[in-house]
Amino acid sequence: MTAAAETTANTKDWASETEARILDEALPLCVHMGWTRPMTLAAGRKAGLTAGETDLLLPHGPRDLAALLSRRHDAVALAALPAPEGLKIRQRIRAAVEARLEAAASDREALRRWAGYLALPLNLPLALRLVWESADGLWRWAGDTATDENHYSKRAILSAILVSTTAIDLASGREAALAYLDARIQNVMDFEKWKAGLSAVDLAREVAGALATMRYGRS
């Protein structure tokens, strides 16, 4: 490795480690301060950064922290999942969603604030992008290699399942969430019916509604 490449790698490592430290500090703060720029700066201070350093590392403030939290939960879920071989597709999807629920379980109160922030109309495109990333990672774990329209329809379907199941988990508990999950993936034909009828507007509506449920606890 050249000196320049080593410097770049060290800088990336420092940035990733510092972002993770700021996120750790943000999770308890956001419960009382909301998912806001003042909360982001306060978390940065607790992590040992000045306001300027925090803005440099997280130029979009709470938006960057929202993405970091979602991606942390994705990484934890994927690390916990076993090899998918030997599991039917229904079992793979159930295992994937359950792992994602468990990954977020320790951050329940922060997740409510996160959801309230992403439910704002200005932030809904970010919410859609993050839940799509989650669905994409889980489908890849499940072995999906589709490159045609099925690639997109599968991710749209799983995005809707993920966000709605997470909302139920927060509002009504794991048992209710898993019962709902089983009802939505009971067979391959269900997937085909959803694929035929799910539109981008439907997905946006479902994500927005689920985020509101996470934040306010409506069932």
mmCIF file of C-alpha atoms in Angstrom:
data_model
loop_
_atom_site.group_PDB
_atom_site.id
_atom_site.type_symbol
_atom_site.label_atom_id
_atom_site.label_comp_id
_atom_site.label_asym_id
_atom_site.label_seq_id
_atom_site.Cartn_x
_atom_site.Cartn_y
_atom_site.Cartn_z
ATOM 1 C CA MET A 1 0.000 0.000 0.000
ATOM 2 C CA THR A 2 1.341 3.417 -0.935
ATOM 3 C CA ALA A 3 1.642 6.180 1.650
ATOM 4 C CA ALA A 4 -1.226 8.084 0.006
ATOM 5 C CA ALA A 5 -3.468 5.007 0.014
ATOM 6 C CA GLU A 6 -2.626 4.292 3.647
ATOM 7 C CA THR A 7 -3.453 7.872 4.608
ATOM 8 C CA THR A 8 -6.805 7.634 2.794
ATOM 9 C CA ALA A 9 -7.610 4.332 4.521
ATOM 10 C CA ASN A 10 -6.710 5.753 7.935
ATOM 11 C CA THR A 11 -8.862 8.825 7.284
ATOM 12 C CA LYS A 12 -11.835 6.635 6.313
ATOM 13 C CA ASP A 13 -11.332 4.497 9.422
ATOM 14 C CA TRP A 14 -11.200 7.603 11.624
ATOM 15 C CA ALA A 15 -14.329 9.026 9.990
ATOM 16 C CA SER A 16 -16.270 5.770 10.384
ATOM 17 C CA GLU A 17 -15.200 5.332 13.999
ATOM 18 C CA THR A 18 -16.020 8.936 14.863
ATOM 19 C CA GLU A 19 -19.419 8.775 13.146
ATOM 20 C CA ALA A 20 -20.209 5.655 15.170
ATOM 21 C CA ARG A 21 -19.155 7.431 18.372
ATOM 22 C CA ILE A 22 -21.366 10.417 17.604
ATOM 23 C CA LEU A 23 -24.287 8.108 16.862
ATOM 24 C CA ASP A 24 -23.752 6.335 20.199
ATOM 25 C CA GLU A 25 -23.973 9.687 21.956
ATOM 26 C CA ALA A 26 -26.975 10.774 19.876
ATOM 27 C CA LEU A 27 -29.203 7.816 20.729
ATOM 28 C CA PRO A 28 -29.915 8.779 24.362
ATOM 29 C CA LEU A 29 -29.889 12.510 23.596
ATOM 30 C CA CYS A 30 -32.506 12.322 20.855
ATOM 31 C CA VAL A 31 -35.133 10.952 23.232
ATOM 32 C CA HIS A 32 -35.270 14.376 24.935
ATOM 33 C CA MET A 33 -33.887 16.716 22.258
ATOM 34 C CA GLY A 34 -35.547 15.207 19.187
ATOM 35 C CA TRP A 35 -33.818 14.307 15.948
ATOM 36 C CA THR A 36 -32.452 17.808 15.377
ATOM 37 C CA ARG A 37 -29.313 19.771 14.565
ATOM 38 C CA PRO A 38 -28.865 20.878 18.206
ATOM 39 C CA MET A 39 -28.990 17.201 19.196
ATOM 40 C CA THR A 40 -26.392 16.382 16.525
ATOM 41 C CA LEU A 41 -24.047 19.104 17.773
ATOM 42 C CA ALA A 42 -24.551 18.013 21.388
ATOM 43 C CA ALA A 43 -23.691 14.432 20.422
ATOM 44 C CA GLY A 44 -20.609 15.696 18.629
ATOM 45 C CA ARG A 45 -19.502 17.581 21.740
ATOM 46 C CA LYS A 46 -19.917 14.481 23.870
ATOM 47 C CA ALA A 47 -17.804 12.596 21.320
ATOM 48 C CA GLY A 48 -15.063 15.212 21.687
ATOM 49 C CA LEU A 49 -15.647 17.275 18.533
ATOM 50 C CA THR A 50 -16.206 20.968 18.069
ATOM 51 C CA ALA A 51 -19.324 22.182 16.277
ATOM 52 C CA GLY A 52 -17.240 22.850 13.184
ATOM 53 C CA GLU A 53 -15.742 19.362 13.226
ATOM 54 C CA THR A 54 -19.197 17.815 13.628
ATOM 55 C CA ASP A 55 -20.550 19.839 10.706
ATOM 56 C CA LEU A 56 -17.569 18.803 8.590
ATOM 57 C CA LEU A 57 -18.075 15.116 9.364
ATOM 58 C CA LEU A 58 -21.888 15.211 9.227
ATOM 59 C CA PRO A 59 -22.694 18.069 6.822
ATOM 60 C CA HIS A 60 -26.390 17.174 6.750
ATOM 61 C CA GLY A 61 -26.603 16.826 10.513
ATOM 62 C CA PRO A 62 -29.631 14.773 11.615
ATOM 63 C CA ARG A 63 -30.130 13.411 8.093
ATOM 64 C CA ASP A 64 -26.668 11.875 8.208
ATOM 65 C CA LEU A 65 -27.331 10.445 11.671
ATOM 66 C CA ALA A 66 -30.644 8.991 10.486
ATOM 67 C CA ALA A 67 -28.839 7.169 7.692
ATOM 68 C CA LEU A 68 -26.111 5.961 10.063
ATOM 69 C CA LEU A 69 -28.679 4.452 12.434
ATOM 70 C CA SER A 70 -30.533 2.629 9.666
ATOM 71 C CA ARG A 71 -27.292 1.279 8.199
ATOM 72 C CA ARG A 72 -26.079 0.194 11.623
ATOM 73 C CA HIS A 73 -29.234 -1.843 12.100
ATOM 74 C CA ASP A 74 -28.818 -3.314 8.612
ATOM 75 C CA ALA A 75 -25.252 -4.383 9.382
ATOM 76 C CA VAL A 76 -26.204 -5.923 12.734
ATOM 77 C CA ALA A 77 -29.067 -7.861 11.136
ATOM 78 C CA LEU A 78 -26.934 -9.207 8.303
ATOM 79 C CA ALA A 79 -24.170 -10.231 10.703
ATOM 80 C CA ALA A 80 -26.674 -12.180 12.815
ATOM 81 C CA LEU A 81 -28.266 -14.078 9.923
ATOM 82 C CA PRO A 82 -27.090 -17.629 9.164
ATOM 83 C CA ALA A 83 -26.295 -18.903 5.689
ATOM 84 C CA PRO A 84 -29.614 -19.036 3.784
ATOM 85 C CA GLU A 85 -28.964 -22.416 2.140
ATOM 86 C CA GLY A 86 -31.601 -25.001 2.997
ATOM 87 C CA LEU A 87 -34.260 -22.402 3.777
ATOM 88 C CA LYS A 88 -37.284 -21.872 1.559
ATOM 89 C CA ILE A 89 -37.844 -18.318 0.330
ATOM 90 C CA ARG A 90 -40.670 -17.785 2.824
ATOM 91 C CA GLN A 91 -38.356 -18.857 5.652
ATOM 92 C CA ARG A 92 -35.568 -16.618 4.371
ATOM 93 C CA ILE A 93 -37.760 -13.540 4.298
ATOM 94 C CA ARG A 94 -39.167 -14.261 7.740
ATOM 95 C CA ALA A 95 -35.679 -14.762 9.167
ATOM 96 C CA ALA A 96 -34.427 -11.600 7.471
ATOM 97 C CA VAL A 97 -37.234 -9.388 8.787
ATOM 98 C CA GLU A 98 -37.019 -10.897 12.269
ATOM 99 C CA ALA A 99 -33.253 -10.238 12.351
ATOM 100 C CA ARG A 100 -33.862 -6.633 11.289
ATOM 101 C CA LEU A 101 -36.452 -6.199 14.054
ATOM 102 C CA GLU A 102 -34.048 -7.619 16.618
ATOM 103 C CA ALA A 103 -31.220 -5.375 15.424
ATOM 104 C CA ALA A 104 -33.348 -2.302 16.129
ATOM 105 C CA ALA A 105 -34.815 -3.578 19.399
ATOM 106 C CA SER A 106 -32.239 -1.994 21.697
ATOM 107 C CA ASP A 107 -32.861 1.460 20.185
ATOM 108 C CA ARG A 108 -36.649 1.513 20.499
ATOM 109 C CA GLU A 109 -37.009 4.984 22.015
ATOM 110 C CA ALA A 110 -34.480 6.527 19.645
ATOM 111 C CA LEU A 111 -36.242 4.777 16.774
ATOM 112 C CA ARG A 112 -39.475 6.568 17.632
ATOM 113 C CA ARG A 113 -37.708 9.926 17.334
ATOM 114 C CA TRP A 114 -35.962 8.763 14.161
ATOM 115 C CA ALA A 115 -39.348 7.807 12.699
ATOM 116 C CA GLY A 116 -40.886 11.145 13.638
ATOM 117 C CA TYR A 117 -38.071 12.953 11.864
ATOM 118 C CA LEU A 118 -38.309 10.827 8.718
ATOM 119 C CA ALA A 119 -42.111 11.134 8.646
ATOM 120 C CA LEU A 120 -41.779 14.843 7.861
ATOM 121 C CA PRO A 121 -42.660 15.403 4.168
ATOM 122 C CA LEU A 122 -39.240 16.888 3.434
ATOM 123 C CA ASN A 123 -37.539 13.762 4.773
ATOM 124 C CA LEU A 124 -39.773 11.118 3.205
ATOM 125 C CA PRO A 125 -37.442 10.603 0.185
ATOM 126 C CA LEU A 126 -34.643 9.769 2.645
ATOM 127 C CA ALA A 127 -36.942 7.358 4.490
ATOM 128 C CA LEU A 128 -37.794 5.607 1.230
ATOM 129 C CA ARG A 129 -34.125 5.360 0.285
ATOM 130 C CA LEU A 130 -33.128 3.915 3.647
ATOM 131 C CA VAL A 131 -35.867 1.298 3.788
ATOM 132 C CA TRP A 132 -35.043 0.369 0.180
ATOM 133 C CA GLU A 133 -31.387 -0.121 1.179
ATOM 134 C CA SER A 134 -32.502 -2.376 4.020
ATOM 135 C CA ALA A 135 -34.684 -4.443 1.711
ATOM 136 C CA ASP A 136 -31.934 -4.696 -0.886
ATOM 137 C CA GLY A 137 -29.409 -5.968 1.648
ATOM 138 C CA LEU A 138 -31.804 -8.584 2.973
ATOM 139 C CA TRP A 139 -32.772 -9.779 -0.509
ATOM 140 C CA ARG A 140 -29.097 -10.119 -1.402
ATOM 141 C CA TRP A 141 -28.555 -12.204 1.731
ATOM 142 C CA ALA A 142 -31.529 -14.328 0.674
ATOM 143 C CA GLY A 143 -29.786 -15.045 -2.643
ATOM 144 C CA ASP A 144 -31.808 -12.871 -4.992
ATOM 145 C CA THR A 145 -29.990 -12.290 -8.273
ATOM 146 C CA ALA A 146 -32.848 -10.876 -10.357
ATOM 147 C CA THR A 147 -31.880 -8.030 -12.687
ATOM 148 C CA ASP A 148 -35.222 -7.514 -14.461
ATOM 149 C CA GLU A 149 -38.301 -5.776 -13.093
ATOM 150 C CA ASN A 150 -38.478 -8.417 -10.344
ATOM 151 C CA HIS A 151 -35.402 -6.843 -8.762
ATOM 152 C CA TYR A 152 -37.379 -3.669 -8.089
ATOM 153 C CA SER A 153 -40.728 -5.241 -7.279
ATOM 154 C CA LYS A 154 -39.183 -7.571 -4.705
ATOM 155 C CA ARG A 155 -37.474 -4.693 -2.965
ATOM 156 C CA ALA A 156 -40.611 -2.572 -3.014
ATOM 157 C CA ILE A 157 -42.584 -5.430 -1.486
ATOM 158 C CA LEU A 158 -40.019 -6.112 1.216
ATOM 159 C CA SER A 159 -39.645 -2.376 1.938
ATOM 160 C CA ALA A 160 -43.358 -2.186 2.686
ATOM 161 C CA ILE A 161 -43.210 -5.328 4.829
ATOM 162 C CA LEU A 162 -40.181 -4.101 6.770
ATOM 163 C CA VAL A 163 -41.513 -0.689 7.674
ATOM 164 C CA SER A 164 -45.003 -1.916 8.566
ATOM 165 C CA THR A 165 -43.700 -4.823 10.657
ATOM 166 C CA THR A 166 -41.306 -2.522 12.505
ATOM 167 C CA ALA A 167 -44.175 -0.146 13.269
ATOM 168 C CA ILE A 168 -46.264 -2.981 14.702
ATOM 169 C CA ASP A 169 -43.298 -4.239 16.719
ATOM 170 C CA LEU A 170 -42.933 -0.812 18.346
ATOM 171 C CA ALA A 171 -46.656 -0.287 18.871
ATOM 172 C CA SER A 172 -47.866 -3.757 19.845
ATOM 173 C CA GLY A 173 -44.861 -6.005 20.507
ATOM 174 C CA ARG A 174 -42.925 -8.758 18.776
ATOM 175 C CA GLU A 175 -45.665 -11.393 18.830
ATOM 176 C CA ALA A 176 -48.077 -9.120 16.970
ATOM 177 C CA ALA A 177 -45.343 -8.081 14.549
ATOM 178 C CA LEU A 178 -44.453 -11.666 13.662
ATOM 179 C CA ALA A 179 -48.104 -12.623 13.265
ATOM 180 C CA TYR A 180 -48.508 -9.738 10.835
ATOM 181 C CA LEU A 181 -45.321 -10.750 9.048
ATOM 182 C CA ASP A 182 -46.534 -14.333 8.609
ATOM 183 C CA ALA A 183 -49.829 -13.096 7.208
ATOM 184 C CA ARG A 184 -48.030 -11.053 4.551
ATOM 185 C CA ILE A 185 -45.629 -13.738 3.372
ATOM 186 C CA GLN A 186 -47.710 -16.859 3.726
ATOM 187 C CA ASN A 187 -47.020 -18.067 0.186
ATOM 188 C CA VAL A 188 -45.437 -17.182 -3.128
ATOM 189 C CA MET A 189 -48.790 -16.263 -4.635
ATOM 190 C CA ASP A 190 -49.109 -13.444 -2.113
ATOM 191 C CA PHE A 191 -45.858 -12.019 -3.451
ATOM 192 C CA GLU A 192 -47.174 -12.212 -6.979
ATOM 193 C CA LYS A 193 -50.387 -10.387 -6.059
ATOM 194 C CA TRP A 194 -48.501 -7.605 -4.266
ATOM 195 C CA LYS A 195 -46.070 -7.320 -7.144
ATOM 196 C CA ALA A 196 -48.906 -6.771 -9.565
ATOM 197 C CA GLY A 197 -50.575 -4.091 -7.495
ATOM 198 C CA LEU A 198 -47.865 -2.197 -5.622
ATOM 199 C CA SER A 199 -46.965 1.228 -6.996
ATOM 200 C CA ALA A 200 -44.421 3.821 -5.938
ATOM 201 C CA VAL A 201 -47.263 5.925 -4.510
ATOM 202 C CA ASP A 202 -48.540 2.928 -2.509
ATOM 203 C CA LEU A 203 -45.078 2.331 -1.084
ATOM 204 C CA ALA A 204 -44.604 5.986 -0.141
ATOM 205 C CA ARG A 205 -48.023 6.016 1.537
ATOM 206 C CA GLU A 206 -47.279 2.842 3.479
ATOM 207 C CA VAL A 207 -43.862 4.074 4.595
ATOM 208 C CA ALA A 208 -45.281 7.431 5.716
ATOM 209 C CA GLY A 209 -48.101 5.753 7.631
ATOM 210 C CA ALA A 210 -45.774 3.267 9.301
ATOM 211 C CA LEU A 211 -43.356 6.006 10.358
ATOM 212 C CA ALA A 212 -46.234 7.882 11.978
ATOM 213 C CA THR A 213 -47.226 4.697 13.830
ATOM 214 C CA MET A 214 -43.648 4.219 15.067
ATOM 215 C CA ARG A 215 -43.542 7.800 16.337
ATOM 216 C CA TYR A 216 -46.983 8.122 17.888
ATOM 217 C CA GLY A 217 -47.902 4.540 18.671
ATOM 218 C CA ARG A 218 -51.125 4.367 16.711
ATOM 219 C CA SER A 219 -52.217 0.875 15.755
#
